[in-house]
Tab-separated table of C-alpha atoms in Angstrom:
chain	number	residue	atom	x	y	z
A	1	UNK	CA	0.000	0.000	0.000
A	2	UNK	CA	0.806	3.693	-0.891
A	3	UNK	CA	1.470	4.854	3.149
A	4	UNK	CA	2.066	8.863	4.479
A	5	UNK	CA	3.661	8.211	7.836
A	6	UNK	CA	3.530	11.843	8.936
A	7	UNK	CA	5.876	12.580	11.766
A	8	UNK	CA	7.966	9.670	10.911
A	9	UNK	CA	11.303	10.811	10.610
A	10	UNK	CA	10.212	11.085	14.688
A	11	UNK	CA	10.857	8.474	17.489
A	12	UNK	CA	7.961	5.772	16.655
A	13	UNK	CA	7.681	7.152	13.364
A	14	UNK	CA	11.584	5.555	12.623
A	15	UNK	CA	10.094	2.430	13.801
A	16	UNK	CA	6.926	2.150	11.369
A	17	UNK	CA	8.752	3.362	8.703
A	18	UNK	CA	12.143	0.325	8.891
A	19	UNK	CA	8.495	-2.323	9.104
A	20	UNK	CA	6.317	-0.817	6.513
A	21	UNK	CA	9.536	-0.878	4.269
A	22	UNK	CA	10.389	-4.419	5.284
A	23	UNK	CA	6.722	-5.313	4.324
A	24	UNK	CA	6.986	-3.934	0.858
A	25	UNK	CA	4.768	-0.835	1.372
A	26	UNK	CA	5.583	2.297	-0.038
A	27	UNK	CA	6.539	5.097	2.599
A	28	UNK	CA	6.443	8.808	2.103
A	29	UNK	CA	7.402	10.707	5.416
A	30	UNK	CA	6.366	14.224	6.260
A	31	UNK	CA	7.959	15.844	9.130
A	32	UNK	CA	9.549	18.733	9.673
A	33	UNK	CA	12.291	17.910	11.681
A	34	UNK	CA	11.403	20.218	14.824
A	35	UNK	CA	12.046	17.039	17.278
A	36	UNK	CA	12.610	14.357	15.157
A	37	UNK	CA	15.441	13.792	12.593
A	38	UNK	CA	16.070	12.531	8.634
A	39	UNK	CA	19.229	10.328	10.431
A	40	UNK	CA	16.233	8.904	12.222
A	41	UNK	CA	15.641	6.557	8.762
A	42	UNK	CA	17.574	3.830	7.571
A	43	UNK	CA	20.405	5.595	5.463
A	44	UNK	CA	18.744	8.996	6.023
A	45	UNK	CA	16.519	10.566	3.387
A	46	UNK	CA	17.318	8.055	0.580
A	47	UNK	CA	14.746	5.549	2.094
A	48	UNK	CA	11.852	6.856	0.713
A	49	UNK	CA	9.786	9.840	-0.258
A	50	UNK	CA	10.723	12.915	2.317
A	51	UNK	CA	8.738	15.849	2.369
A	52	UNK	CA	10.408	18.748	5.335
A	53	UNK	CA	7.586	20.452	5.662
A	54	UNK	CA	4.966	22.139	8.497
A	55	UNK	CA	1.556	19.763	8.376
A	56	UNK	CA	-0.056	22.658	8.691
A	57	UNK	CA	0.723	24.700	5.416
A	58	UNK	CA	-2.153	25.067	2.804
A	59	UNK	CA	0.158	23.817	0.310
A	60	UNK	CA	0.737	20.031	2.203
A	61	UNK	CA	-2.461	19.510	1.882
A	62	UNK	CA	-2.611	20.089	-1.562
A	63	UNK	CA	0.193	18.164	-1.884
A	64	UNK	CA	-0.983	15.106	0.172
A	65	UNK	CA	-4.041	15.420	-2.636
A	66	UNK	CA	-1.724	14.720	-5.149
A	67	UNK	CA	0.176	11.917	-3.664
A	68	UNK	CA	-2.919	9.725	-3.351
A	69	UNK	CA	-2.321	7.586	-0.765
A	70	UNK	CA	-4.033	4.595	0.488
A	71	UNK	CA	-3.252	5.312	4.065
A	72	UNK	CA	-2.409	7.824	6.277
A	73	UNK	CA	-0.609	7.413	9.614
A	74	UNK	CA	-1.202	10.508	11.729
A	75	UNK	CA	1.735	10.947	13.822
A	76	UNK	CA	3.142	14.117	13.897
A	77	UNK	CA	1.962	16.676	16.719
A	78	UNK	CA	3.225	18.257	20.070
A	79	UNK	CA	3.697	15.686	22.646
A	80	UNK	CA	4.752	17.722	25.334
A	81	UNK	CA	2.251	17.550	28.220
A	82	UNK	CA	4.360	20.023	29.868
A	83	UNK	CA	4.347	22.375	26.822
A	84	UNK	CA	0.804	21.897	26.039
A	85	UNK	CA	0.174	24.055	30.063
A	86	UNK	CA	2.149	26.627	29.242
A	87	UNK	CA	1.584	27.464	25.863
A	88	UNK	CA	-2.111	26.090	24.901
A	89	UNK	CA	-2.465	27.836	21.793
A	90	UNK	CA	0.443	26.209	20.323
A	91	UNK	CA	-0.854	22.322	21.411
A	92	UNK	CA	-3.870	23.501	19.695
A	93	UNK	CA	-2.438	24.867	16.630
A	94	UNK	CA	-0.420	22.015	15.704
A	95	UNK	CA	-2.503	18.602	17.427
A	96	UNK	CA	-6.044	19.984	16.345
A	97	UNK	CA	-5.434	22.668	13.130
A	98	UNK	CA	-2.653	20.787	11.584
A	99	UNK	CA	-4.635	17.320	12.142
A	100	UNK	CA	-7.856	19.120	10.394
A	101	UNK	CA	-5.487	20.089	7.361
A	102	UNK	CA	-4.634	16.063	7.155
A	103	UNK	CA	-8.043	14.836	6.951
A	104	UNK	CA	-9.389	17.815	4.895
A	105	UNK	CA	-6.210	16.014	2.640
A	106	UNK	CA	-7.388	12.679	3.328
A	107	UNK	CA	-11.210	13.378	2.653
A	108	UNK	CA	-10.789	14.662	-0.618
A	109	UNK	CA	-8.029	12.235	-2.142
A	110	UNK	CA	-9.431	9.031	-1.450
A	111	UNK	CA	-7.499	8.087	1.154
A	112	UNK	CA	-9.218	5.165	2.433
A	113	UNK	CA	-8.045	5.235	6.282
A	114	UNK	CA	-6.483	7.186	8.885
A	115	UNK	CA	-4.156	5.823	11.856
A	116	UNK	CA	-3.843	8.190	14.807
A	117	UNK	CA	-1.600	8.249	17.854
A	118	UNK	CA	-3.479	8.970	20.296
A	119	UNK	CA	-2.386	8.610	24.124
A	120	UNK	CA	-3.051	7.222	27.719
A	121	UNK	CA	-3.147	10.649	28.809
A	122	UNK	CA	-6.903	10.846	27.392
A	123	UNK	CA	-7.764	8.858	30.713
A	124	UNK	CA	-6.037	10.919	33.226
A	125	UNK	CA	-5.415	10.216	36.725
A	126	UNK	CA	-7.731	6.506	36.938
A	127	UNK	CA	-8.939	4.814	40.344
A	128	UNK	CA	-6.319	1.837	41.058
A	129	UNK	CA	-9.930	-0.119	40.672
A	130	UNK	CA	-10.301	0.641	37.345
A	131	UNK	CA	-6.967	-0.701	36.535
A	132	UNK	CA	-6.243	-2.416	33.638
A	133	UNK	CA	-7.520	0.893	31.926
A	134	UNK	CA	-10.153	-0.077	29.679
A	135	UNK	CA	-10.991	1.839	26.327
A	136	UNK	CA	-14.862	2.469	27.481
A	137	UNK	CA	-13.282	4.561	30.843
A	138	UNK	CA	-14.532	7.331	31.329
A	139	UNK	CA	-12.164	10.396	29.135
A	140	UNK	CA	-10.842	12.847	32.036
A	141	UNK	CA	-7.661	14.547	30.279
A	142	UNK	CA	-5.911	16.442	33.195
A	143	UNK	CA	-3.604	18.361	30.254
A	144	UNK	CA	-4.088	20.533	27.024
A	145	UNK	CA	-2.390	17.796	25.234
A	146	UNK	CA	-4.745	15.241	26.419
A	147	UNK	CA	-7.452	16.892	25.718
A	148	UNK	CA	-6.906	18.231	21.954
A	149	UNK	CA	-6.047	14.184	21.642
A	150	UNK	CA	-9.652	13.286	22.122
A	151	UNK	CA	-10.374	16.324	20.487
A	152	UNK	CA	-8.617	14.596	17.599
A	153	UNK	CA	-10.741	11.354	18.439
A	154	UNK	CA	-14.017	12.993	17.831
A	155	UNK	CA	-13.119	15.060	14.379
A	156	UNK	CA	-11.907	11.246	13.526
A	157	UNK	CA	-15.520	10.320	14.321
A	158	UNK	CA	-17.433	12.933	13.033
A	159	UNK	CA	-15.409	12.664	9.599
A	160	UNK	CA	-16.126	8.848	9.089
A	161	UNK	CA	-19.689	9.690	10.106
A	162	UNK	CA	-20.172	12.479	7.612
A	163	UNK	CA	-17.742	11.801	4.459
A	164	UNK	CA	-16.829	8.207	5.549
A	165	UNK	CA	-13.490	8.379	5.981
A	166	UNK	CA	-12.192	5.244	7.967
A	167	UNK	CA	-9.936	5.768	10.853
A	168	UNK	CA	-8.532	3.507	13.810
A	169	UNK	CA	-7.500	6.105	16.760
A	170	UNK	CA	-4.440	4.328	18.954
A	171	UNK	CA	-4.066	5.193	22.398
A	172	UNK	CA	-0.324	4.223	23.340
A	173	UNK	CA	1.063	3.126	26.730
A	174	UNK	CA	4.351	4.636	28.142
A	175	UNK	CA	6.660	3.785	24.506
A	176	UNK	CA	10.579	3.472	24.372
A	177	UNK	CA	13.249	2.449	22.475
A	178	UNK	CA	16.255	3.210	20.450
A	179	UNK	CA	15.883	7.038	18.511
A	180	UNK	CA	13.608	8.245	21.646
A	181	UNK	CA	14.307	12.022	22.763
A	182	UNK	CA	13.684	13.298	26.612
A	183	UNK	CA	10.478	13.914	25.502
A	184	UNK	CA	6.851	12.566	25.514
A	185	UNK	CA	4.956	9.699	27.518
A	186	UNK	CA	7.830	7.380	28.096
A	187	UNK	CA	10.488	10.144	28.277
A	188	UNK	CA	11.894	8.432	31.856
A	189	UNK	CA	13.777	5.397	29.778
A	190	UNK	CA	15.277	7.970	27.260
A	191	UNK	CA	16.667	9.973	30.450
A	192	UNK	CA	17.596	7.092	32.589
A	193	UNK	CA	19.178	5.250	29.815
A	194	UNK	CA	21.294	8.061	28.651
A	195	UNK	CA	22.516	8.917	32.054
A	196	UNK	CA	23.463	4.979	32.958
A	197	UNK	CA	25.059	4.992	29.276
A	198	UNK	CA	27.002	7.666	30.475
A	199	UNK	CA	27.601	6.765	33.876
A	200	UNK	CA	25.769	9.378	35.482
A	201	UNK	CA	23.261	9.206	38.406
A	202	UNK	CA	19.178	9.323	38.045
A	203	UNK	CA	16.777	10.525	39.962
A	204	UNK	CA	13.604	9.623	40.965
A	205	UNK	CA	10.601	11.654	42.190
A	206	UNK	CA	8.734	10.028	44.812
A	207	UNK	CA	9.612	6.475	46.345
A	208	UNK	CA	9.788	4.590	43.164
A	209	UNK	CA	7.109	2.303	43.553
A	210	UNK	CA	4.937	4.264	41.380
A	211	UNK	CA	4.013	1.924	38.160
A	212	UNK	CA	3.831	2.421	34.456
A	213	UNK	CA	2.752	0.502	31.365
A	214	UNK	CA	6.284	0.452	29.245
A	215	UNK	CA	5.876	-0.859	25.390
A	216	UNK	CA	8.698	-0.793	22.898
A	217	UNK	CA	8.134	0.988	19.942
A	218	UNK	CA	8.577	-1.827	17.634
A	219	UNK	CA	5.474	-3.483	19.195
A	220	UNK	CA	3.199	-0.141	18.593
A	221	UNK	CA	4.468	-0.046	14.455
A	222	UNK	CA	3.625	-3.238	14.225
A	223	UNK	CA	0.309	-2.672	16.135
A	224	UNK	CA	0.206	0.909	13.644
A	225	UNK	CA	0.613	-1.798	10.699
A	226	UNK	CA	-2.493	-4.074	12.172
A	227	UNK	CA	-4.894	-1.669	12.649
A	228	UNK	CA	-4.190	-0.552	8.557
A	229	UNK	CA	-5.552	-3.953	7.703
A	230	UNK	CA	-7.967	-4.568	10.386
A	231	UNK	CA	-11.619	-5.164	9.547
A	232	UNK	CA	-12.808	-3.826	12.553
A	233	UNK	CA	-12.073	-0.481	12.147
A	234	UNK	CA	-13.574	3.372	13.311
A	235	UNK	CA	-12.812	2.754	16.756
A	236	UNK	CA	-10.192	3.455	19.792
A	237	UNK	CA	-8.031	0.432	20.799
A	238	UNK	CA	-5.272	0.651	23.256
A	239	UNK	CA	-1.906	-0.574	23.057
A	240	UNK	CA	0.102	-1.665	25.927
A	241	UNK	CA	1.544	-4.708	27.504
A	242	UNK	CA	-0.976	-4.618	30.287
A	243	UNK	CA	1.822	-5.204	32.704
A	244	UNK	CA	2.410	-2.992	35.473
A	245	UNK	CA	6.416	-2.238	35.874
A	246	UNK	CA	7.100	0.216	38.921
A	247	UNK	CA	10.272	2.906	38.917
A	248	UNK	CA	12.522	0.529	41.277
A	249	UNK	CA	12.228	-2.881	38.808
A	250	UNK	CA	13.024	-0.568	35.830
A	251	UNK	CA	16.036	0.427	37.328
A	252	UNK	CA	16.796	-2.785	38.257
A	253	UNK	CA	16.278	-4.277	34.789
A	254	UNK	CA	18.143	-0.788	33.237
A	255	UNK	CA	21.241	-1.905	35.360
A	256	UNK	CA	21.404	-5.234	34.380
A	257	UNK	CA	21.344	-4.139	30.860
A	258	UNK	CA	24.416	-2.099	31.479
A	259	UNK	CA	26.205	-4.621	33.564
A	260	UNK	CA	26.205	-2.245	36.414
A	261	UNK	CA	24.475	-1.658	39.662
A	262	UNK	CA	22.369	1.730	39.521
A	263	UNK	CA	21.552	3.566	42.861
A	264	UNK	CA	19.277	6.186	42.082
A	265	UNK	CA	19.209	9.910	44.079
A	266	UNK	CA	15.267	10.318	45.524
A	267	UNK	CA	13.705	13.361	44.971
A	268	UNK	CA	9.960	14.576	46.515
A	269	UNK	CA	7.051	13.243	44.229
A	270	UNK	CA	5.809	15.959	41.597
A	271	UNK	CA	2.842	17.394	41.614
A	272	UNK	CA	0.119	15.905	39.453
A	273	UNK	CA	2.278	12.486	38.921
A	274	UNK	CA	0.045	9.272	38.399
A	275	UNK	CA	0.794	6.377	40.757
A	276	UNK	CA	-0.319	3.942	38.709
A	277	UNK	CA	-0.811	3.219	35.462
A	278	UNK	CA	-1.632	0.224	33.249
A	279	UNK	CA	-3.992	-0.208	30.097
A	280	UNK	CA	-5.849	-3.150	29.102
A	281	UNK	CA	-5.006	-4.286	25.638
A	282	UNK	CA	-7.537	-7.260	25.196
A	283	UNK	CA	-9.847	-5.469	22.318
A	284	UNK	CA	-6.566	-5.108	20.316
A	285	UNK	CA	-5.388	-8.241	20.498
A	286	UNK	CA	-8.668	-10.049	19.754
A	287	UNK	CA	-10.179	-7.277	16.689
A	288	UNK	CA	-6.409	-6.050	15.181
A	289	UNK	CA	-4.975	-10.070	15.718
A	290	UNK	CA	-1.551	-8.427	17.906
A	291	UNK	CA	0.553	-9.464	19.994
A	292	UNK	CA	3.557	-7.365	22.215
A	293	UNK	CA	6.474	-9.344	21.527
A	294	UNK	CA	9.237	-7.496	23.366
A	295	UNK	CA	10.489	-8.578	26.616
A	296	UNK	CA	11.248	-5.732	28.119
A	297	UNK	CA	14.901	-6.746	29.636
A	298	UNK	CA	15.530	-7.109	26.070
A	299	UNK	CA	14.000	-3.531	24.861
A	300	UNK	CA	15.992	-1.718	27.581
A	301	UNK	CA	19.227	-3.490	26.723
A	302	UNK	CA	19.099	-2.413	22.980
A	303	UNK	CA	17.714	1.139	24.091
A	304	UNK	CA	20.792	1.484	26.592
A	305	UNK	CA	23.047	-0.368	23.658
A	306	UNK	CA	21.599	2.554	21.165
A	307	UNK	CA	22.693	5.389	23.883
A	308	UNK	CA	26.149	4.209	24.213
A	309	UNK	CA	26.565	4.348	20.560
A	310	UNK	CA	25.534	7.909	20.822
């Protein structure tokens, strides 16, 4: 299929792109390179199509008309939950405006579906007896970002509903892996591991026993890649490893990975910090026929293997 992976010269982007090429799609990537990076893409730009440009210009749309692609994959977008607080109009500008200039794209080429990232953070701060997060939980976004993400999730509605336009809206658990910045949902592995690649202390905020829902980001492309094909589209599926991993164990595992013991400094609990967090992935595994596949001992080691090759 004839793919637009925008955002993917990004983090997960890098990751769908290496498995939609090894699948014998053909990948055009639009990004422009504010956080992400053309080095990002197996031997840089020469990969496939590039396009450095904003997603929200008049004139991407125009040309995502012309390219006539089968499917889009809607990653691009401000990720920053800290960001999104201070500067609101910004979030909104680029997760909501530039998002409407993609479909506006996709409804009038004939694209036939659209793949979102969304994000965990749609659920905000969940009862521990509502955990494994379902996908019919109640939306409570306690950030900008959050909230122009389920923004995003009804346009996605509302445009199937009145043009048609298919769409399958992902909301990702805490992702890392190699290429990650300090930035986004799973930001703490990026940090950590380039610190223990470097030999430097961490720091924790709060006692360390607070939990998170860690997937590599070679699980969520190939989840990205499953929900293309799926026949059980137009709906929200999470993707996660349903497995609760708290601050300490991480560290734990990290260390082993670097063949080191890692102490890390304590620091007082910040404000607004979930304790615990963990989504249920059962609809995606039985409607988009996935599976998480990487052990996470194994992510960490080639995440902390990438950083020391940094």
């Amino acid at each position: 299929m004839k793919v637009l992976v925008t955002g993917g010269a990004g983090f997960i982007g890098s990751h769908l792109v290496r498995q939609l090429l090894a699948a014998g799609h053909e990948a055009t990537v639009l990004d422009n390179v504010s956080t992400g990076s053309w080095q990002h893409l197996p031997a840089g730009r020469d990969t496939c199509n590039c396009w450095e440009a904003d997603m929200r210009d008049k004139h991407v749309r125009e040309k995502i008309e012309q390219g006539r692609f089968d499917i889009i994959v809607h990653l691009a977008g401000q990720s920053m939950v800290d960001i999104s607080i201070k500067d609101p109009e910004f979030d909104a500008s680029e997760n909501i405006m530039g998002t409407v200039n993609i479909l506006e794209a996709a409804r009038h080429s004939g694209v036939k579906r659209v793949i979102f990232a969304s994000t965990a953070a749609a659920y905000g701060d969940v009862t521990e007896d509502r955990l494994p997060i379902r996908e019919s939980e109640k939306l409570a976004p306690m950030s900008f970002y959050g909230l122009t993400k389920v923004t995003v999730e009804k346009y996605l509605k509302l445009y199937h509903d009145l043009y048609g336009l298919d769409y399958v809206a992902l909301r990702f658990a805490n992702v890392y892996g190699e290429r990650q910045g300090d930035t986004g949902e799973g930001g703490v592995i990026s940090i950590f591991a380039k610190r223990i690649a470097k030999g430097q202390d961490i720091t924790v905020f709060g006692d360390g026993r607070q939990t998170r829902d860690f997937i590599y980001a070679g699980d969520i492309a190939a989840g990205i890649i499953a929900a293309m094909i799926t026949g059980k589209a137009n709906t929200v599926y999470n993707l996660s490893t349903q497995t609760e991993t708290s601050l300490l164990e991480l560290i734990e595992l990290m260390g082993k990975a670097a063949g080191r013991t890692v102490e890390p400094k304590f620091a007082a609990p910040r404000e607004g910090d979930i304790n615990r967090s963990v989504l249920c992935h059962e609809a995606a595994v039985q409607n988009l026929d996935w599976q998480p596949q990487m052990d996470l001992a194994e992510g960490l080691s080639r995440t902390i293997s990438y950083f020391k090759g940094c």
